[in-house]
PDB file of C-alpha atoms in Angstrom:
ATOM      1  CA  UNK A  48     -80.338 -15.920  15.887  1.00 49.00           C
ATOM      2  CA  UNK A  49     -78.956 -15.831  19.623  1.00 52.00           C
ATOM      3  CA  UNK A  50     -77.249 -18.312  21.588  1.00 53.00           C
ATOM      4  CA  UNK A  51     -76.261 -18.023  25.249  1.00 52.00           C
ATOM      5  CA  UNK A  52     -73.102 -18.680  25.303  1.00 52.00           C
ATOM      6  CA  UNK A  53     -71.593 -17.773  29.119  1.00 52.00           C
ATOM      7  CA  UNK A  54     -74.486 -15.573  29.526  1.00 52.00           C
ATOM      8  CA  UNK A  55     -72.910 -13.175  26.738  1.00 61.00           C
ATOM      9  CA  UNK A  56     -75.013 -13.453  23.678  1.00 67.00           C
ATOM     10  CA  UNK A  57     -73.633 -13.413  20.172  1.00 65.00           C
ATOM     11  CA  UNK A  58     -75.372 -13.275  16.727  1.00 77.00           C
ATOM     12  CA  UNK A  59     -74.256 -15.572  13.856  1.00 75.00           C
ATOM     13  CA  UNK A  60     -72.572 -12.641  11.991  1.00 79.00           C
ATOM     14  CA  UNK A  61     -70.289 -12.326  15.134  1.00 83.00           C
ATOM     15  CA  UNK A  62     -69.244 -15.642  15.033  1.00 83.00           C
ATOM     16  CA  UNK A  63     -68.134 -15.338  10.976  1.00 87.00           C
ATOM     17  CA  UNK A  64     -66.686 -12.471  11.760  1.00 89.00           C
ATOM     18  CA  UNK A  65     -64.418 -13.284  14.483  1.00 89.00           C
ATOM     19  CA  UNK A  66     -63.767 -17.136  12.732  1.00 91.00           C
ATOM     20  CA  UNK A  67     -62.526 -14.951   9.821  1.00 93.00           C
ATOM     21  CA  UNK A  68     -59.994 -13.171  12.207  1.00 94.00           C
ATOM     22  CA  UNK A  69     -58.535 -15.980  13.731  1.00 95.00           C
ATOM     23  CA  UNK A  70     -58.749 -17.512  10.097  1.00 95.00           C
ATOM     24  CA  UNK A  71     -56.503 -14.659   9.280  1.00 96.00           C
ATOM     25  CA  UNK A  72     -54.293 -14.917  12.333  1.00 96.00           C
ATOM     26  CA  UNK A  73     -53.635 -18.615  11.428  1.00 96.00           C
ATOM     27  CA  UNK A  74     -53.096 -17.981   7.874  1.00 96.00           C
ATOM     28  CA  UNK A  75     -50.502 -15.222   8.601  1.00 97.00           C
ATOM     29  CA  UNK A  76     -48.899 -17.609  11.119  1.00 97.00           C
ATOM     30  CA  UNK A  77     -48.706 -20.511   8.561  1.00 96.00           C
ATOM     31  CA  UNK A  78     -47.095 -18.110   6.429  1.00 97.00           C
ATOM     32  CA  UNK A  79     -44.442 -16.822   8.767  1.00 97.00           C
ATOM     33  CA  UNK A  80     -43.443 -20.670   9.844  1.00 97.00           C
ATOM     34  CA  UNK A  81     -42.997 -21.311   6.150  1.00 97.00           C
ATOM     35  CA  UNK A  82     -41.012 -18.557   6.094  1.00 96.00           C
ATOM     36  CA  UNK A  83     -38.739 -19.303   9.203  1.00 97.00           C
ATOM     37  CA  UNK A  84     -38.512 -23.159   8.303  1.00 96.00           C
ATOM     38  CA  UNK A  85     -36.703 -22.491   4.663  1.00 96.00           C
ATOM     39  CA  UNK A  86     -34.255 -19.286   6.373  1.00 96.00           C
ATOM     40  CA  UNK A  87     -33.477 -22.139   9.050  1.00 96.00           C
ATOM     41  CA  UNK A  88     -33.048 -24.887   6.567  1.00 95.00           C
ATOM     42  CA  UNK A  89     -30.076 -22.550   4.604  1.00 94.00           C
ATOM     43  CA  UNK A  90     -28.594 -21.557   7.994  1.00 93.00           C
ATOM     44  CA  UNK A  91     -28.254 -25.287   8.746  1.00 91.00           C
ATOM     45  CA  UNK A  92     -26.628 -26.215   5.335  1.00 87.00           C
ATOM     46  CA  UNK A  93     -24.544 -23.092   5.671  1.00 84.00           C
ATOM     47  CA  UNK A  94     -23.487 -24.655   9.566  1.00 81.00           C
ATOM     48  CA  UNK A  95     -22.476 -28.212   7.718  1.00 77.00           C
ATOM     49  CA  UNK A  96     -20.527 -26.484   5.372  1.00 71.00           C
ATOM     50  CA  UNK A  97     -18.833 -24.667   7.393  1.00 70.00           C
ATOM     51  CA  UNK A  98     -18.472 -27.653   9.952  1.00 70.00           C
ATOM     52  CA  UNK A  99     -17.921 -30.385   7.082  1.00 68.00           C
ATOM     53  CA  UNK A 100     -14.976 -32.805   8.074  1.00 59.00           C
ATOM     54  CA  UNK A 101     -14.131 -30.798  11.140  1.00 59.00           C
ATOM     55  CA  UNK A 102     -14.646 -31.087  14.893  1.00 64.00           C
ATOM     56  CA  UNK A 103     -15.002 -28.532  17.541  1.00 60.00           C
ATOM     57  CA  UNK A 104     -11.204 -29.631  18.476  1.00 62.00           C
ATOM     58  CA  UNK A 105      -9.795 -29.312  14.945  1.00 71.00           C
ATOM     59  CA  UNK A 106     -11.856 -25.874  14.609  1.00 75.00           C
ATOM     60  CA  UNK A 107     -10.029 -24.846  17.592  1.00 77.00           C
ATOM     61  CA  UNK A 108      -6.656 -26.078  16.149  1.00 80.00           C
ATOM     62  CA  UNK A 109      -7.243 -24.307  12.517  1.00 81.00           C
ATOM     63  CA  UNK A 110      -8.017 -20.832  14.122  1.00 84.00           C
ATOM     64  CA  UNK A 111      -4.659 -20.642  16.764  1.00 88.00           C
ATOM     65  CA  UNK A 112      -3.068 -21.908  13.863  1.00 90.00           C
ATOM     66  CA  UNK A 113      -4.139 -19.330  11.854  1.00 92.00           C
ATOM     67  CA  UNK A 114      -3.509 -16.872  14.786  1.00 95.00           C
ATOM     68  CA  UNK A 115       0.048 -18.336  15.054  1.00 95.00           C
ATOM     69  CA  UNK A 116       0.639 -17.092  11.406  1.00 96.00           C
ATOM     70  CA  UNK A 117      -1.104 -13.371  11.869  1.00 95.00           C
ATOM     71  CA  UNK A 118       1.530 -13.347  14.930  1.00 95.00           C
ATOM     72  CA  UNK A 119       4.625 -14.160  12.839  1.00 96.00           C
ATOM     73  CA  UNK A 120       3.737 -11.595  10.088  1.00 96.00           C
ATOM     74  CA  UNK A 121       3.819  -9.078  12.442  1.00 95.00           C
ATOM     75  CA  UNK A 122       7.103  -9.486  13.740  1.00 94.00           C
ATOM     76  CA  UNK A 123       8.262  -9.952  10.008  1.00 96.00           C
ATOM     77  CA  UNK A 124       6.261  -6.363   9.656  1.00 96.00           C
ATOM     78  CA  UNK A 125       8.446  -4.724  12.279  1.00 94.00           C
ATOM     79  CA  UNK A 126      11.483  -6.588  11.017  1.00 95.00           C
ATOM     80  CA  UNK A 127      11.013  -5.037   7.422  1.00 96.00           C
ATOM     81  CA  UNK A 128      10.167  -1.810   9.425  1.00 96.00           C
ATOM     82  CA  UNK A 129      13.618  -1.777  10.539  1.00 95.00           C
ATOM     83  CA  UNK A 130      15.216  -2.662   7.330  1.00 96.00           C
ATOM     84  CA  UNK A 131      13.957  -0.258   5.158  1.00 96.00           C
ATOM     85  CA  UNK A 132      14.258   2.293   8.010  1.00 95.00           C
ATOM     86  CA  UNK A 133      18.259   0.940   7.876  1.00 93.00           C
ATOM     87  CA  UNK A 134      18.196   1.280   3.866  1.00 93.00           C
ATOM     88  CA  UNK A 135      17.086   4.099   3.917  1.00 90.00           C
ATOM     89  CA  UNK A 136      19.713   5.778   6.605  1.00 88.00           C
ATOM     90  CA  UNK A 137      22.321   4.291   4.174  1.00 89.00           C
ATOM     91  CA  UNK A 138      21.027   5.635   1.080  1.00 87.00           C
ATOM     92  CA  UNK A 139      21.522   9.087   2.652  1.00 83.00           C
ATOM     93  CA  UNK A 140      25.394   8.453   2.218  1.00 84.00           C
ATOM     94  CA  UNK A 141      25.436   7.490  -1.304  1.00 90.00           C
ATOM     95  CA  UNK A 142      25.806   9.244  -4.299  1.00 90.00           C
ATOM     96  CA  UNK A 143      21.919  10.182  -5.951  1.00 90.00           C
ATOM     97  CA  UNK A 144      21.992  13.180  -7.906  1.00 92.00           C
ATOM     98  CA  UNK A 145      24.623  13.469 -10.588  1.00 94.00           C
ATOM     99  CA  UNK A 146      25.051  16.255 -13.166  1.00 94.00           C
ATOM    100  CA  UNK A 147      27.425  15.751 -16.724  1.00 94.00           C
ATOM    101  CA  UNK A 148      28.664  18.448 -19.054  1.00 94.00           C
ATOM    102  CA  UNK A 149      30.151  17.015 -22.123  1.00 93.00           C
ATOM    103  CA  UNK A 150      32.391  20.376 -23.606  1.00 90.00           C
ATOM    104  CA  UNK A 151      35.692  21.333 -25.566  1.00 87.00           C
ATOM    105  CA  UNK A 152      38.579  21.692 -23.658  1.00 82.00           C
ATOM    106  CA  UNK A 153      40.621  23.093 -26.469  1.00 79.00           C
ATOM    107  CA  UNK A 154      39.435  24.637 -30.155  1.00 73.00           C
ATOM    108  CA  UNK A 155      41.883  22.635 -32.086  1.00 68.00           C
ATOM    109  CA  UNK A 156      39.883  19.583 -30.408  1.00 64.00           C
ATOM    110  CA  UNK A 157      36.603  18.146 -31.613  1.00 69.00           C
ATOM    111  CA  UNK A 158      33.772  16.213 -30.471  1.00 76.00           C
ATOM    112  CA  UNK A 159      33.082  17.282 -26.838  1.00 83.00           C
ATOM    113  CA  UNK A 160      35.989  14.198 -25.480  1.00 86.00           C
ATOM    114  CA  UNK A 161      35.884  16.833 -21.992  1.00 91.00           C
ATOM    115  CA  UNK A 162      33.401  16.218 -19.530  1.00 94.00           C
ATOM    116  CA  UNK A 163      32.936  17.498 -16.285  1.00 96.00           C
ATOM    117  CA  UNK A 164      30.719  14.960 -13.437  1.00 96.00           C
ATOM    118  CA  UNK A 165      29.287  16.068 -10.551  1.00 96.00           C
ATOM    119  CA  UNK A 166      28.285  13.128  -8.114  1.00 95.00           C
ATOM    120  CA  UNK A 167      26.385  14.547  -4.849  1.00 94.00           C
ATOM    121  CA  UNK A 168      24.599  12.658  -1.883  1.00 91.00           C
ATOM    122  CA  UNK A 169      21.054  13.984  -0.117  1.00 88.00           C
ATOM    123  CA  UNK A 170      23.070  16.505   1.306  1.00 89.00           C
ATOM    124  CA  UNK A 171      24.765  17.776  -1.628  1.00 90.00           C
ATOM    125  CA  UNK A 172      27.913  16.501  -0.277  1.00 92.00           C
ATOM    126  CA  UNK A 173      30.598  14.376  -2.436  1.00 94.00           C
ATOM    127  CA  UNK A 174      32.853  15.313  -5.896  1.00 96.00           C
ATOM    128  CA  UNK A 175      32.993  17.186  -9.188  1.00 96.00           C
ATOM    129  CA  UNK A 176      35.531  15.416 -11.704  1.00 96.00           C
ATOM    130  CA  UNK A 177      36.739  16.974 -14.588  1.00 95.00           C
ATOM    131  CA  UNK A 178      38.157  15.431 -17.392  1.00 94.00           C
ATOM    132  CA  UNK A 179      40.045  17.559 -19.888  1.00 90.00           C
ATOM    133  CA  UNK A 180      41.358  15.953 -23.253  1.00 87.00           C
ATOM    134  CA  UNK A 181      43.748  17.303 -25.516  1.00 82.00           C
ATOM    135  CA  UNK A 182      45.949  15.609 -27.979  1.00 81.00           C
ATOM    136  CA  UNK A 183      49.018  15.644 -26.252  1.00 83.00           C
ATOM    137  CA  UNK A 184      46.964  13.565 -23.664  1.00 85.00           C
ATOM    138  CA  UNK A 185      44.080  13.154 -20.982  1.00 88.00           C
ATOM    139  CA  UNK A 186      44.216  14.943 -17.990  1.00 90.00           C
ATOM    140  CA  UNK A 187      41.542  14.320 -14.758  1.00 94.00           C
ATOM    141  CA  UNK A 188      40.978  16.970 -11.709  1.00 93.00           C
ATOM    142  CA  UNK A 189      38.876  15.741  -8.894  1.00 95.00           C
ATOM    143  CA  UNK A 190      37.304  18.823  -6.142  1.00 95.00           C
ATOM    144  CA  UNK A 191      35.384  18.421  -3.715  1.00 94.00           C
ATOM    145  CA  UNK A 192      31.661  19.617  -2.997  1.00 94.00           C
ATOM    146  CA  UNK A 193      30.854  20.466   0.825  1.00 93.00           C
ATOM    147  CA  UNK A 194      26.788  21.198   1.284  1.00 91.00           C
ATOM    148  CA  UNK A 195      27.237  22.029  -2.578  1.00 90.00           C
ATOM    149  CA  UNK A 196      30.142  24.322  -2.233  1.00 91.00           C
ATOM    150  CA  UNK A 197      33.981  23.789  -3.660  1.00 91.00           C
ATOM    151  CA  UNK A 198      35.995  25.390  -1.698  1.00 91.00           C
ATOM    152  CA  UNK A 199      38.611  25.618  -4.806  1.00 91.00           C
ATOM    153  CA  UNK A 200      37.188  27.960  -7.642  1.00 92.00           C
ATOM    154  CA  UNK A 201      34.951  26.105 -10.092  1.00 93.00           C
ATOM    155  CA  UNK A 202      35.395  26.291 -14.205  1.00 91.00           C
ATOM    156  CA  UNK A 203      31.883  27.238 -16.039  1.00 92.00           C
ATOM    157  CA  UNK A 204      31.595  23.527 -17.254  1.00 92.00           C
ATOM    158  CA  UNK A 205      31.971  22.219 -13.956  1.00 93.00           C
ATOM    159  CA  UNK A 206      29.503  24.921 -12.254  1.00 93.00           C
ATOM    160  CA  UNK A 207      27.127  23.755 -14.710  1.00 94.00           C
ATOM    161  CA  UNK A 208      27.878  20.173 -13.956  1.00 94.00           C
ATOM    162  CA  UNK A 209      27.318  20.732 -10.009  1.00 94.00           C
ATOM    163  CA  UNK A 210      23.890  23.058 -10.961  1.00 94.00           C
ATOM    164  CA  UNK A 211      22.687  19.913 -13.024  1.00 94.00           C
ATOM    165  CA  UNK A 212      23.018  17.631 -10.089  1.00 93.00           C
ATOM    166  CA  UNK A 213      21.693  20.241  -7.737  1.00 91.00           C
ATOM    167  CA  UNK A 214      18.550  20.492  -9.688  1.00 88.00           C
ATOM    168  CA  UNK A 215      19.475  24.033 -10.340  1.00 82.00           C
ATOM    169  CA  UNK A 216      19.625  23.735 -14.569  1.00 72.00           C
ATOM    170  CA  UNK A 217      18.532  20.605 -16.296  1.00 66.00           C
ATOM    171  CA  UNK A 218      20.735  19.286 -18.168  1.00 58.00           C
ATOM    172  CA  UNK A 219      20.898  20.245 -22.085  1.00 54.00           C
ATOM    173  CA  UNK A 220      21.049  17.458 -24.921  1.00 50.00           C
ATOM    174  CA  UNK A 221      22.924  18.528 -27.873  1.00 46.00           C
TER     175      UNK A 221
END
Protein backbone atom coordinates (compact mmCIF):
# COMPACT_ATOMS: atom_id res chain seq x y z
CA UNK A 1 0.00 0.00 0.00
CA UNK A 2 1.17 3.66 -1.05
CA UNK A 3 0.54 6.88 0.43
CA UNK A 4 1.60 10.26 -0.96
CA UNK A 5 3.19 11.67 1.47
CA UNK A 6 5.07 15.14 0.01
CA UNK A 7 4.83 13.64 -3.31
CA UNK A 8 7.53 10.92 -2.15
CA UNK A 9 5.77 7.65 -1.82
CA UNK A 10 6.53 5.12 0.87
CA UNK A 11 5.30 1.50 1.42
CA UNK A 12 4.16 0.30 4.88
CA UNK A 13 7.37 -1.79 5.35
CA UNK A 14 9.28 1.60 5.08
CA UNK A 15 7.47 3.12 7.64
CA UNK A 16 8.22 -0.07 10.29
CA UNK A 17 11.37 0.04 9.28
CA UNK A 18 12.39 3.49 9.83
CA UNK A 19 9.84 3.66 13.26
CA UNK A 20 12.14 0.79 14.38
CA UNK A 21 15.27 3.07 13.86
CA UNK A 22 14.21 5.95 15.58
CA UNK A 23 12.73 3.33 18.14
CA UNK A 24 16.30 2.36 18.49
CA UNK A 25 17.73 5.86 18.53
CA UNK A 26 15.34 6.70 21.45
CA UNK A 27 15.98 3.61 23.28
CA UNK A 28 19.80 4.13 23.12
CA UNK A 29 19.20 7.75 24.19
CA UNK A 30 17.01 6.71 27.22
CA UNK A 31 19.76 4.56 28.07
CA UNK A 32 22.60 7.03 27.92
CA UNK A 33 20.43 9.75 30.13
CA UNK A 34 20.05 6.98 32.67
CA UNK A 35 23.42 6.61 32.52
CA UNK A 36 24.52 10.36 32.83
CA UNK A 37 21.73 11.11 35.55
CA UNK A 38 23.23 8.39 38.25
CA UNK A 39 27.34 9.53 37.25
CA UNK A 40 25.85 13.17 37.94
CA UNK A 41 23.94 12.22 41.00
CA UNK A 42 27.55 10.72 42.70
CA UNK A 43 29.45 13.78 41.40
CA UNK A 44 26.91 15.94 43.28
CA UNK A 45 27.11 13.95 46.61
CA UNK A 46 30.84 13.81 46.12
CA UNK A 47 30.57 18.11 45.67
CA UNK A 48 28.47 18.21 49.23
CA UNK A 49 30.93 16.25 50.78
CA UNK A 50 33.52 17.91 49.87
CA UNK A 51 31.65 21.34 50.43
CA UNK A 52 29.81 20.10 53.76
CA UNK A 53 29.99 22.90 56.52
CA UNK A 54 32.21 25.08 54.41
CA UNK A 55 31.85 28.22 52.30
CA UNK A 56 33.68 29.41 49.31
CA UNK A 57 35.40 31.97 51.95
CA UNK A 58 36.39 29.33 54.52
CA UNK A 59 37.59 27.03 51.45
CA UNK A 60 39.72 29.85 50.57
CA UNK A 61 40.94 30.27 54.21
CA UNK A 62 41.69 26.29 54.72
CA UNK A 63 43.88 26.10 51.49
CA UNK A 64 46.37 29.48 52.26
CA UNK A 65 46.32 28.04 55.49
CA UNK A 66 47.44 24.98 54.40
CA UNK A 67 49.85 26.79 51.98
CA UNK A 68 51.11 28.84 54.99
CA UNK A 69 52.24 25.46 56.58
CA UNK A 70 53.91 23.85 53.16
CA UNK A 71 55.83 27.40 53.32
CA UNK A 72 57.15 27.01 56.88
CA UNK A 73 58.34 23.38 56.31
CA UNK A 74 60.41 24.49 53.78
CA UNK A 75 62.33 26.92 55.51
CA UNK A 76 62.55 24.31 58.45
CA UNK A 77 63.91 21.96 55.35
CA UNK A 78 66.71 24.37 54.55
CA UNK A 79 67.25 25.07 58.23
CA UNK A 80 67.91 21.24 58.92
CA UNK A 81 69.88 21.45 55.57
CA UNK A 82 72.24 23.63 57.26
CA UNK A 83 72.46 21.78 60.45
CA UNK A 84 73.32 18.57 59.42
CA UNK A 85 75.58 20.17 56.77
CA UNK A 86 77.20 21.99 60.22
CA UNK A 87 77.20 18.40 62.05
CA UNK A 88 78.59 17.00 59.76
CA UNK A 89 81.72 19.61 59.20
CA UNK A 90 82.19 19.01 62.99
CA UNK A 91 82.19 15.40 62.98
CA UNK A 92 85.19 15.63 60.62
CA UNK A 93 87.24 16.88 63.75
CA UNK A 94 86.36 14.24 66.12
CA UNK A 95 87.76 11.15 66.94
CA UNK A 96 85.82 8.00 64.70
CA UNK A 97 88.01 5.23 64.12
CA UNK A 98 89.82 3.76 67.08
CA UNK A 99 92.06 0.67 67.17
CA UNK A 100 93.05 -1.35 70.84
CA UNK A 101 95.77 -3.91 71.39
CA UNK A 102 95.51 -5.47 74.73
CA UNK A 103 99.43 -7.20 75.14
CA UNK A 104 102.22 -8.06 77.81
CA UNK A 105 104.50 -5.53 78.55
CA UNK A 106 106.74 -7.73 80.58
CA UNK A 107 106.93 -11.89 80.84
CA UNK A 108 106.94 -11.92 84.55
CA UNK A 109 103.42 -10.06 84.03
CA UNK A 110 100.11 -11.72 83.26
CA UNK A 111 96.86 -11.03 81.85
CA UNK A 112 97.40 -8.57 78.94
CA UNK A 113 97.07 -5.22 81.86
CA UNK A 114 99.16 -3.25 78.56
CA UNK A 115 97.19 -1.79 75.98
CA UNK A 116 98.02 0.34 73.31
CA UNK A 117 94.80 2.94 71.77
CA UNK A 118 94.84 4.49 68.73
CA UNK A 119 92.11 7.31 68.42
CA UNK A 120 92.09 8.90 64.71
CA UNK A 121 89.65 11.51 63.04
CA UNK A 122 88.41 11.27 59.06
CA UNK A 123 91.70 12.26 58.29
CA UNK A 124 93.62 9.88 60.23
CA UNK A 125 94.81 12.64 62.31
CA UNK A 126 94.87 12.54 66.36
CA UNK A 127 96.87 10.03 69.12
CA UNK A 128 98.20 6.56 69.88
CA UNK A 129 98.41 5.97 73.82
CA UNK A 130 100.22 3.35 75.25
CA UNK A 131 99.85 2.03 78.47
CA UNK A 132 102.56 -0.23 79.84
CA UNK A 133 102.04 -2.05 83.31
CA UNK A 134 104.51 -3.64 85.32
CA UNK A 135 104.56 -4.33 88.97
CA UNK A 136 106.70 -1.77 90.09
CA UNK A 137 103.92 0.49 88.54
CA UNK A 138 101.86 1.91 85.48
CA UNK A 139 103.45 3.85 83.05
CA UNK A 140 101.39 5.90 79.96
CA UNK A 141 103.16 7.32 76.58
CA UNK A 142 101.00 9.45 74.41
CA UNK A 143 102.43 10.09 70.28
CA UNK A 144 100.99 11.64 67.98
CA UNK A 145 99.47 10.48 64.49
CA UNK A 146 99.78 13.15 61.53
CA UNK A 147 97.67 11.82 58.20
CA UNK A 148 98.39 8.36 60.03
CA UNK A 149 102.04 8.84 60.53
CA UNK A 150 104.09 9.18 64.09
CA UNK A 151 106.73 10.98 63.55
CA UNK A 152 108.46 9.17 66.75
CA UNK A 153 109.13 5.36 65.98
CA UNK A 154 106.13 3.15 66.77
CA UNK A 155 106.35 -0.28 69.08
CA UNK A 156 104.65 -3.46 67.17
CA UNK A 157 101.61 -3.22 69.63
CA UNK A 158 101.05 0.23 68.90
CA UNK A 159 101.54 -0.20 64.92
CA UNK A 160 98.97 -2.71 65.24
CA UNK A 161 96.82 -0.46 67.31
CA UNK A 162 97.07 2.51 64.60
CA UNK A 163 96.51 -0.40 61.55
CA UNK A 164 93.25 -1.42 63.53
CA UNK A 165 91.91 2.06 63.49
CA UNK A 166 93.12 2.63 59.98
CA UNK A 167 91.13 -0.25 58.76
CA UNK A 168 94.37 -1.80 57.78
CA UNK A 169 94.02 -5.26 60.21
CA UNK A 170 90.86 -5.96 62.08
CA UNK A 171 91.22 -6.29 65.22
CA UNK A 172 91.84 -9.94 66.82
CA UNK A 173 89.70 -11.28 69.89
CA UNK A 174 91.58 -13.54 72.07
Amino acid sequence: MKSDFIGIYFTVDDFLLTFAIIAAVLLILFILLIVNVVKTSKLKKRYEAFMMGKDASSLEDTLMKHIQQVEELLVNESENRENIQSISNYLKHTFQKVGMVKYDAFNEMGGKLSFSLALLDQKDDGFIINAMHSREGCYTYIKEIVNGNSIIVLAEEEKEALNIAMGVKDSVEE
